[in-house]
XYZ file of C-alpha atoms in Angstrom:
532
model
C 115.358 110.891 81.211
C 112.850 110.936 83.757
C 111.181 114.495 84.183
C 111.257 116.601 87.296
C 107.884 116.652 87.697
C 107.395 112.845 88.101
C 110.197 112.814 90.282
C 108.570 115.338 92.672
C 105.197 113.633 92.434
C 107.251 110.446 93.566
C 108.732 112.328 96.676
C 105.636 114.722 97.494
C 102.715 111.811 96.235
C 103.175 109.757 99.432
C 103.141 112.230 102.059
C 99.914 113.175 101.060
C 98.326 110.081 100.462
C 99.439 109.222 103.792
C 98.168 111.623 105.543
C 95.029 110.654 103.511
C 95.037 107.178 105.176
C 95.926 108.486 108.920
C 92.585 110.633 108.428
C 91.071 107.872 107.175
C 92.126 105.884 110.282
C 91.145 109.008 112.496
C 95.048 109.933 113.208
C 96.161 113.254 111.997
C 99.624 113.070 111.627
C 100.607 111.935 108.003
C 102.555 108.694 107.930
C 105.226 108.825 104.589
C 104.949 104.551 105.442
C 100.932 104.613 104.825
C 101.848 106.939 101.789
C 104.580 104.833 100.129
C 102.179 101.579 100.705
C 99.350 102.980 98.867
C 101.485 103.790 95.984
C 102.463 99.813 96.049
C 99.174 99.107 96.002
C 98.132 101.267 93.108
C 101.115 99.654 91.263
C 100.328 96.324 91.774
C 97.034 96.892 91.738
C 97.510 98.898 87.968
C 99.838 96.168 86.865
C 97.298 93.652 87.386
C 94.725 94.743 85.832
C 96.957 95.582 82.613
C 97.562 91.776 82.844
C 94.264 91.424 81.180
C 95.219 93.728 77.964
C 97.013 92.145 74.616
C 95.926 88.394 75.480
C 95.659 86.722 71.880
C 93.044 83.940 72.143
C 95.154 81.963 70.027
C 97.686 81.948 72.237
C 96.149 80.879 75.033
C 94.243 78.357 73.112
C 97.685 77.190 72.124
C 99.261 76.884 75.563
C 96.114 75.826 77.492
C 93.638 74.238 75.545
C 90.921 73.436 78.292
C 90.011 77.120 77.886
C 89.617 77.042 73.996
C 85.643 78.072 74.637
C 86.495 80.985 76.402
C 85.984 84.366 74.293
C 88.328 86.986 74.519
C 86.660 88.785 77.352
C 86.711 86.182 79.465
C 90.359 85.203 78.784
C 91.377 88.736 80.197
C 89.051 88.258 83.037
C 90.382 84.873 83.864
C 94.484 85.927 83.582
C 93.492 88.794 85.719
C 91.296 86.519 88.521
C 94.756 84.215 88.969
C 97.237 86.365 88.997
C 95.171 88.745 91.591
C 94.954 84.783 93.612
C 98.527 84.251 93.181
C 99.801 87.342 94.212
C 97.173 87.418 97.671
C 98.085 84.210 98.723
C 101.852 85.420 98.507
C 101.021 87.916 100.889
C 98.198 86.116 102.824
C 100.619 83.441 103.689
C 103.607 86.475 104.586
C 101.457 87.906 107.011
C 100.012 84.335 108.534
C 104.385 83.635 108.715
C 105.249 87.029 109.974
C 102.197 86.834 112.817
C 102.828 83.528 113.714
C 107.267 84.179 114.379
C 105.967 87.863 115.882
C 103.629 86.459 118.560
C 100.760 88.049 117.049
C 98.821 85.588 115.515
C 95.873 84.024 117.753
C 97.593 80.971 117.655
C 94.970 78.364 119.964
C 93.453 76.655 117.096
C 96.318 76.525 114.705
C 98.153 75.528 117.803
C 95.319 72.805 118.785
C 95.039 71.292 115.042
C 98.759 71.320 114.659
C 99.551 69.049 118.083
C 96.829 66.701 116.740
C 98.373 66.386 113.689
C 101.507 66.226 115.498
C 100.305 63.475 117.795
C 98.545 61.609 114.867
C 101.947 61.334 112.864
C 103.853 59.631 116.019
C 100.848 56.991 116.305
C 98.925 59.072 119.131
C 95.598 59.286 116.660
C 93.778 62.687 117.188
C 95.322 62.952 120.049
C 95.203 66.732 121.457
C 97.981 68.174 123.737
C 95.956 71.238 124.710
C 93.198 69.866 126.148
C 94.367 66.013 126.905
C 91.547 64.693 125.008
C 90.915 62.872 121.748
C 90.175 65.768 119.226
C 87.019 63.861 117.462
C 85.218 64.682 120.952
C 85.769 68.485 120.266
C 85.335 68.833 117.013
C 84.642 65.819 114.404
C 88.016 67.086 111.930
C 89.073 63.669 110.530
C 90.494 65.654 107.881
C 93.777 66.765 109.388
C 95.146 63.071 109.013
C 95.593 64.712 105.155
C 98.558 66.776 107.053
C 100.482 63.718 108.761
C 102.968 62.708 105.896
C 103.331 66.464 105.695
C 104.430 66.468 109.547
C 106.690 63.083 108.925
C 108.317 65.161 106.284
C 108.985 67.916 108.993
C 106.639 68.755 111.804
C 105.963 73.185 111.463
C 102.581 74.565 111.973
C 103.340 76.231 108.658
C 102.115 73.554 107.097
C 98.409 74.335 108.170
C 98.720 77.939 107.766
C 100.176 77.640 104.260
C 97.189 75.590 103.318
C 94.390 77.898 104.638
C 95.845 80.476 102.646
C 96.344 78.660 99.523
C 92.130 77.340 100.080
C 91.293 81.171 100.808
C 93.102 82.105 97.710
C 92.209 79.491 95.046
C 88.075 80.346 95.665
C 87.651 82.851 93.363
C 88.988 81.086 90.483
C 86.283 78.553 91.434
C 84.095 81.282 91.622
C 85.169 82.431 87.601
C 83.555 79.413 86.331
C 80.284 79.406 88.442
C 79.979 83.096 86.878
C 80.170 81.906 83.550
C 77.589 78.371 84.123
C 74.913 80.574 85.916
C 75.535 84.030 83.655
C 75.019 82.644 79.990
C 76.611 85.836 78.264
C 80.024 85.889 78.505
C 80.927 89.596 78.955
C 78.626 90.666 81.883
C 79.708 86.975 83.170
C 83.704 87.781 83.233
C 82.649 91.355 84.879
C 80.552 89.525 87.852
C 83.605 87.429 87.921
C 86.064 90.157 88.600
C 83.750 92.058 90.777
C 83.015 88.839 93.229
C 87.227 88.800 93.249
C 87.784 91.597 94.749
C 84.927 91.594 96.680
C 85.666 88.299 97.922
C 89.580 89.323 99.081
C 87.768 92.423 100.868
C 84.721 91.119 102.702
C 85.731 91.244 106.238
C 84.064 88.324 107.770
C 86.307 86.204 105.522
C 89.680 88.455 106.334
C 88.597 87.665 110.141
C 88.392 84.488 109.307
C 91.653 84.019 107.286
C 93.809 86.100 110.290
C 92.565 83.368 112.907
C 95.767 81.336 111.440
C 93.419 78.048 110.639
C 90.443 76.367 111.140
C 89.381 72.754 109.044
C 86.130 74.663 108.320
C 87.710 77.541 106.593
C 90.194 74.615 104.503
C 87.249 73.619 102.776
C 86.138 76.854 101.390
C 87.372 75.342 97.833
C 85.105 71.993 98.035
C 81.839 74.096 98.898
C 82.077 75.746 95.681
C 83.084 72.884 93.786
C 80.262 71.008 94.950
C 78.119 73.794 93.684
C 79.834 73.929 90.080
C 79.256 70.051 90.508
C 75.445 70.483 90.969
C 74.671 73.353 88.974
C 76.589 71.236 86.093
C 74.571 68.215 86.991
C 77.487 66.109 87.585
C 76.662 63.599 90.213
C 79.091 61.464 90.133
C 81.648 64.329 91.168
C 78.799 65.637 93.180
C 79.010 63.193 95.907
C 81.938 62.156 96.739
C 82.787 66.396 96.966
C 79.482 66.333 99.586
C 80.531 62.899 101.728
C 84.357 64.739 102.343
C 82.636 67.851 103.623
C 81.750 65.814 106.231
C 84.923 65.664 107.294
C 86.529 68.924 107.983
C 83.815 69.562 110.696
C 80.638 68.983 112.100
C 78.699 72.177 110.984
C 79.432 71.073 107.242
C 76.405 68.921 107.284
C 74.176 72.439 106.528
C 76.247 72.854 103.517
C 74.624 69.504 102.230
C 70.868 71.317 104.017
C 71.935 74.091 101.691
C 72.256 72.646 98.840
C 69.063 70.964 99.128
C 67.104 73.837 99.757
C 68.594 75.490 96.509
C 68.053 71.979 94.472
C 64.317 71.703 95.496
C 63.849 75.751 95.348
C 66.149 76.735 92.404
C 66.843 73.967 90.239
C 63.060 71.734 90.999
C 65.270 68.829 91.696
C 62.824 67.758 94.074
C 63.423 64.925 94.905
C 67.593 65.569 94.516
C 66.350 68.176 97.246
C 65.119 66.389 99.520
C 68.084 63.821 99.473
C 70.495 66.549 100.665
C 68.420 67.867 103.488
C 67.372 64.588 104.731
C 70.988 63.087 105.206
C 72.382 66.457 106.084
C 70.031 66.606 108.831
C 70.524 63.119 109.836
C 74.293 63.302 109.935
C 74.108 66.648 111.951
C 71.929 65.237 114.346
C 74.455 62.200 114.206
C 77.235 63.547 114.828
C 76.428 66.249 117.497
C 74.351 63.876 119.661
C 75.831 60.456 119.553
C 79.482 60.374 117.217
C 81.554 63.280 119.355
C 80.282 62.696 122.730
C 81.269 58.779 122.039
C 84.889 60.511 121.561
C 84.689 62.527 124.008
C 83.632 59.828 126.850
C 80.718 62.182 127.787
C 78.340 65.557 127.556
C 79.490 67.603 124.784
C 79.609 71.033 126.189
C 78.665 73.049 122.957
C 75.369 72.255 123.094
C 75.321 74.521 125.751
C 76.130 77.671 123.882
C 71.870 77.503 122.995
C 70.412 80.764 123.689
C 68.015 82.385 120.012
C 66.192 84.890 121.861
C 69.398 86.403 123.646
C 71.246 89.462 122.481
C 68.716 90.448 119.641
C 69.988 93.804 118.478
C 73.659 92.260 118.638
C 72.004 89.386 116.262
C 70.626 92.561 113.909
C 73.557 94.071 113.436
C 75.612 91.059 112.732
C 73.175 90.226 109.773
C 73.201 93.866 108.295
C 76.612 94.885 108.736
C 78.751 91.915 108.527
C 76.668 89.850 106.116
C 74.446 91.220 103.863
C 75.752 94.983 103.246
C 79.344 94.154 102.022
C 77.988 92.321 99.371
C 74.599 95.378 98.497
C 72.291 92.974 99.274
C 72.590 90.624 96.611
C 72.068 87.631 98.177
C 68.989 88.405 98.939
C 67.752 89.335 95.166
C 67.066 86.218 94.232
C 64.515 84.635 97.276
C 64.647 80.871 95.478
C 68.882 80.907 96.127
C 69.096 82.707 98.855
C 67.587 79.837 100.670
C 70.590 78.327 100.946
C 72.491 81.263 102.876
C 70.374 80.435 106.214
C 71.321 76.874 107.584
C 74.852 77.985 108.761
C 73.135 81.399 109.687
C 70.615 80.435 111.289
C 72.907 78.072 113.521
C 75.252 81.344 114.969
C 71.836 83.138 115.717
C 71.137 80.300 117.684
C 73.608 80.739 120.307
C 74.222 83.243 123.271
C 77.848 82.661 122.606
C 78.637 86.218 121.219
C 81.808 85.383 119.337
C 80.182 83.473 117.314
C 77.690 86.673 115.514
C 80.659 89.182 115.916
C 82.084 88.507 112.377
C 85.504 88.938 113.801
C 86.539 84.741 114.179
C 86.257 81.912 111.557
C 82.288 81.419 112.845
C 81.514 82.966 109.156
C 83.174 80.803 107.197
C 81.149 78.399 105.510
C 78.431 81.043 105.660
C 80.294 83.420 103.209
C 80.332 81.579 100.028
C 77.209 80.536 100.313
C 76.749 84.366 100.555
C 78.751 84.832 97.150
C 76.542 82.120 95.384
C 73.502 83.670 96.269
C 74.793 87.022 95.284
C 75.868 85.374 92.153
C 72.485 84.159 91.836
C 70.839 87.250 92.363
C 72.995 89.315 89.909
C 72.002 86.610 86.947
C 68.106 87.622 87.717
C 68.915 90.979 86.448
C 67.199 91.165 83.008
C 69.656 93.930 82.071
C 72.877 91.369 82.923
C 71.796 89.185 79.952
C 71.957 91.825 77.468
C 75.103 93.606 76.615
C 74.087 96.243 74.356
C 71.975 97.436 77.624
C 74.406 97.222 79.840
C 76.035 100.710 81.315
C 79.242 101.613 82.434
C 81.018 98.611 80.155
C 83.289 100.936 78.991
C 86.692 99.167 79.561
C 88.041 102.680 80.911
C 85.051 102.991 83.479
C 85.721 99.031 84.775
C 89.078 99.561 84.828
C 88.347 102.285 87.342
C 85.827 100.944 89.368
C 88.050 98.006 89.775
C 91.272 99.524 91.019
C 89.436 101.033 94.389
C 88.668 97.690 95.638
C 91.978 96.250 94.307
C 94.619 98.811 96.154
C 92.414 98.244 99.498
C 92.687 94.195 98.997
C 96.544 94.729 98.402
C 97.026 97.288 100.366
C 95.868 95.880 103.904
C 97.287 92.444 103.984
C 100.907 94.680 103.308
C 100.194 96.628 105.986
C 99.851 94.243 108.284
C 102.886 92.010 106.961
C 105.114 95.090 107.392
C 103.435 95.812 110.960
C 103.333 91.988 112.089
C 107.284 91.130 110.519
C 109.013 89.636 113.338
C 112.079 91.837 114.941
C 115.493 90.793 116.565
C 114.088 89.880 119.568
C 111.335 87.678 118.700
C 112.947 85.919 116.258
C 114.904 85.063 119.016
C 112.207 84.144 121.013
C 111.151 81.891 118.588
C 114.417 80.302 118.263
C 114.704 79.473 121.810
C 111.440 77.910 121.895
C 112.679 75.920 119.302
C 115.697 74.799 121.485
C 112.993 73.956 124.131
C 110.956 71.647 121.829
C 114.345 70.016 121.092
C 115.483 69.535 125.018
C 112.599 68.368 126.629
C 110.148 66.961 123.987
C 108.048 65.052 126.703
C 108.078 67.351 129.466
C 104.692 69.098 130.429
C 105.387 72.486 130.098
C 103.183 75.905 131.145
C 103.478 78.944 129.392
C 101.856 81.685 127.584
C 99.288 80.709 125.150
C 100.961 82.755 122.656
C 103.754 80.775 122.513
C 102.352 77.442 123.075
C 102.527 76.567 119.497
C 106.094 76.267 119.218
C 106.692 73.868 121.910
C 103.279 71.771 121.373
C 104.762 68.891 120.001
C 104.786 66.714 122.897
C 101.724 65.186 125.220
C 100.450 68.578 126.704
C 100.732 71.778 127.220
C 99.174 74.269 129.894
C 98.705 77.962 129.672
C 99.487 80.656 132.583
C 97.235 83.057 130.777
C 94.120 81.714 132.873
C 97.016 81.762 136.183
C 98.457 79.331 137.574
C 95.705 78.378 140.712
C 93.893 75.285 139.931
C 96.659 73.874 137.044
C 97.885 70.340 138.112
C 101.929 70.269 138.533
C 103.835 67.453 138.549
C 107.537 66.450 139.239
C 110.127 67.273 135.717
C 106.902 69.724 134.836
C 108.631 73.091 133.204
C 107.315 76.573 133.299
C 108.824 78.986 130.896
C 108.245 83.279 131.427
C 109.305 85.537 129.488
C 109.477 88.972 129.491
C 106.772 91.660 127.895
C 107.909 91.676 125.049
C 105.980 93.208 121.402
C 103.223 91.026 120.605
C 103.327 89.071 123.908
C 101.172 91.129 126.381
C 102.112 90.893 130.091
C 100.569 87.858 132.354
C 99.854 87.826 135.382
C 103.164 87.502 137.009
C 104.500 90.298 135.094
C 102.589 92.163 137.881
C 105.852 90.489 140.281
C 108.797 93.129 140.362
C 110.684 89.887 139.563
C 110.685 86.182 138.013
C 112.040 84.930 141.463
C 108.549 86.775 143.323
C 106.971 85.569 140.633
C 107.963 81.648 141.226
C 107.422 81.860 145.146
C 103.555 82.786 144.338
C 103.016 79.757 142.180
C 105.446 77.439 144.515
C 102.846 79.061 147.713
C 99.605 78.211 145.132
C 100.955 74.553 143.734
C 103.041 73.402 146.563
C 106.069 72.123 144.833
C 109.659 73.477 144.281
C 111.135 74.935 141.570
C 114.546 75.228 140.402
C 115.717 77.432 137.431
C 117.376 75.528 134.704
C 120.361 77.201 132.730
C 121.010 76.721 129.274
C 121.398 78.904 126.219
C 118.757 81.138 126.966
C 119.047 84.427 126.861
C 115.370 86.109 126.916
C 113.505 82.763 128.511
C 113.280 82.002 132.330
C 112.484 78.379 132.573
C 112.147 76.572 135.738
C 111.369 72.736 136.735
C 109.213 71.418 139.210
C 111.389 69.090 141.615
């Protein structure tokens, strides 16, 4: 039977360790929700780590054989690392779901990738409904054609949100087996490896970067480190082909292969290896930036613009200290010969006046953070100590097992949080169900809406938001515009302002100079009109 106690702790336990995380949060009022989803955490988080006890090495030699070299250590270690990536990208992938049907998620560049992919699939190649342009002239993404038999299967946005999540997940498996090339011994090796785990499902750059719904630079997360295990393995031949397909998820990957060439010359005195990689990273850049996407685009490419090093200093400070360097102690910059490689991509948001882009709070750090962890990585293997078990402190199983549950319940505990915050009600599921019904209807028509829910009609040859208004938009005859109310998640535009939808219309008709007419159908919570 269970005892009375543990029953009480059950009951009273949450309470307090909600009220815990409301202080935390600076709200005073305890929250039995916050309570009840720390103790979830601390399960989960307890039930993973116990994962890595009563492993026989025979077994696993038995069942998988490809890790018959690993000790015993690093068989817990590596049990651990995947289930902890199994059981995030379950939930990375809820919340990404549950954001995306609650009209939370920031939808424009899932939205944007997803109508090219869209467009590609039908035999409109790159082609991007947002904008009206061919997508190699914004960004040079060639990789999304990986997506079209995906979309002939059945067109969903999922798709791409499913697969950033599954690339943010799988890293720090990738990340087990640099561990072990760089750290010779195997213990301290399978320690670094579950540190940079939870570390790496914590550091908030990456989070930022993973909540932005999907970006081609952030899908290739998995190749960067692969290339590294590649190099630091010496295997060329698996080396290349990993650097030439960088080079297609987006333009900024050619500092990966600058990088790379910096820590070949520096690290590994493959000078003239070294060399290689900067030279032809440098060359594509230049390439691509100057001559490839403007020949897309038909003309200036406007990016270029965003130039501006000696503006907002203190902003560029802080974005170093605080969002790069401290969540990791510093690490990456132990080691001065590797952490030459962390400052191509950094160097290139410092470079800009376009603040976004050194706030840590888009996907403008995402190639820049596992360069980070390598470095770190690097750094930790130049402790003398590391090498040497019998001098290494705090080993204790009992002590690690501790200092790896903190970071553990806070990596579990926040994406729940914000998969029970951002789970779609009644209504919006609705919402999303008549959009649906839209994207069924009229799958040509030019339709104007809010951004937000642009990506569930975008399947068609464009799309126009009323978030900027509707002054300067081009309307045409069989055009649709579709309001809908304020509804959670969808913040009021600018017509909301209009004591009705009908005051609302007569402003745009007086700005646009057409006629509308409302169109009926089986919509209860959308207004939809048409221009005649």
């Amino acid at each position: 039977m269970i005892k009375k106690q543990y029953i009480l702790l059950m009951l009273v336990g949450p309470v307090f360790l909600g009220y815990a995380m409301q202080a935390a949060k600076g709200q005073w009022i305890p929250s039995l929700l916050d309570g009840y989803l720390v103790l979830f955490a601390f399960s989960l988080a307890f039930a993973l780590l116990a994962l890595g006890h009563g492993v026989e090495k025979k077994s696993v030699r038995k069942n998988l054989g490809w890790l018959k070299g690993f000790d015993r250590i690093s068989l817990h270690a590596f049990r651990i690392i995947l289930a902890v990536s199994l059981v995030l990208f379950v939930f990375w992938t809820l919340v990404l779901w549950g954001s995306y049907f609650s009209f939370k998620l920031d939808v424009i560049d899932p939205g944007i990738y997803s109508s090219i992919v869209y467009n590609s699939s039908q035999g409109q190649w790159f082609y991007n409904s947002w904008y009206q342009i061919n997508a190699l002239g914004e960004h040079f993404s060639p990789i999304m054609l990986v997506f079209v038999p995906l979309f002939w299967i059945y067109p969903s946005i999922l798709w791409l949100l499913t697969a950033q999540t599954a690339a943010f997940a799988v890293c720090p498996v990738i990340l087990f087996f640099i561990c072990k090339e760089i750290i010779k011994n195997e213990k301290p090796a399978a320690q670094v490896a579950m540190a940079t785990t939870l570390l790496w499902f914590a550091f908030p750059s990456l989070l930022n970067a993973v909540k932005t719904g999907f970006h081609p630079s952030t899908l290739s997360l998995p190749l960067i480190l692969l290339g590294f295990l590649a190099l630091i393995q010496n295997r060329l031949k698996i080396f290349w082909p990993i650097m030439i397909s960088l080079l297609l998820f987006k333009e900024n990957l050619a500092l990966v292969w600058i990088s790379f060439g910096l820590y070949s010359f520096f690290a590994l005195k493959r000078k003239t290896l070294g060399m290689a990689l900067i030279l032809l990273g440098g060359l594509w850049g230049i390439a691509v930036v100057k001559w490839v996407i403007p020949f897309f685009r038909g003309g200036h490419w406007h990016h270029t613009d965003r130039l501006g090093p000696t503006q907002f200093i203190f902003m560029k400070l802080k974005y170093l200290w605080l969002y790069l360097f401290l969540p990791l102690g510093f690490l990456s910059l132990v080691n001065w010969r590797s952490s030459l490689m962390i400052w191509p991509p950094i160097l290139l948001n410092l470079s800009v006046q376009y603040t976004k882009q050194f706030q840590g709070g888009y996907h403008y750090d995402d190639i820049i953070v596992p360069l980070l962890f390598l470095a770190a990585i690097c750094g930790a293997a130049s402790f003398k100590n590391l090498h040497d078990a019998r001098r290494l402190k705090l080993s204790n199983a009992k002590y690690l097992f501790c200092w790896f549950m903190i970071p553990l319940i806070g990596a579990i505990y926040f994406p729940a949080e914000r998969l029970i915050k951002h789970f779609p009600n009644e209504t919006q599921w609705a919402v999303a169900r008549e959009l649906g019904t839209v994207q069924k209807l009229w799958p040509e028509n030019k339709i104007h809406l809010d951004h937000r829910l642009r990506s569930h009609v975008n399947f068609r040859k464009a799309t126009e938001s009323l978030t900027m208004g509707w002054q300067g938009w081009k309307f045409e005859s069989g055009d649709l515009i579709i309001l809908v109310p304020a509804l959670k998640g969808i913040k009021p535009n600018k017509y909301y302002n209009f004591r009705s939808y009908d005051a609302a219309m007569k402003s745009i008709e007086d700005n646009v100079g057409l006629t509308f007419k409302r169109v009926e159908g089986p919509f209860h919570y959308l207004k939809i009109y048409e221009a005649l």
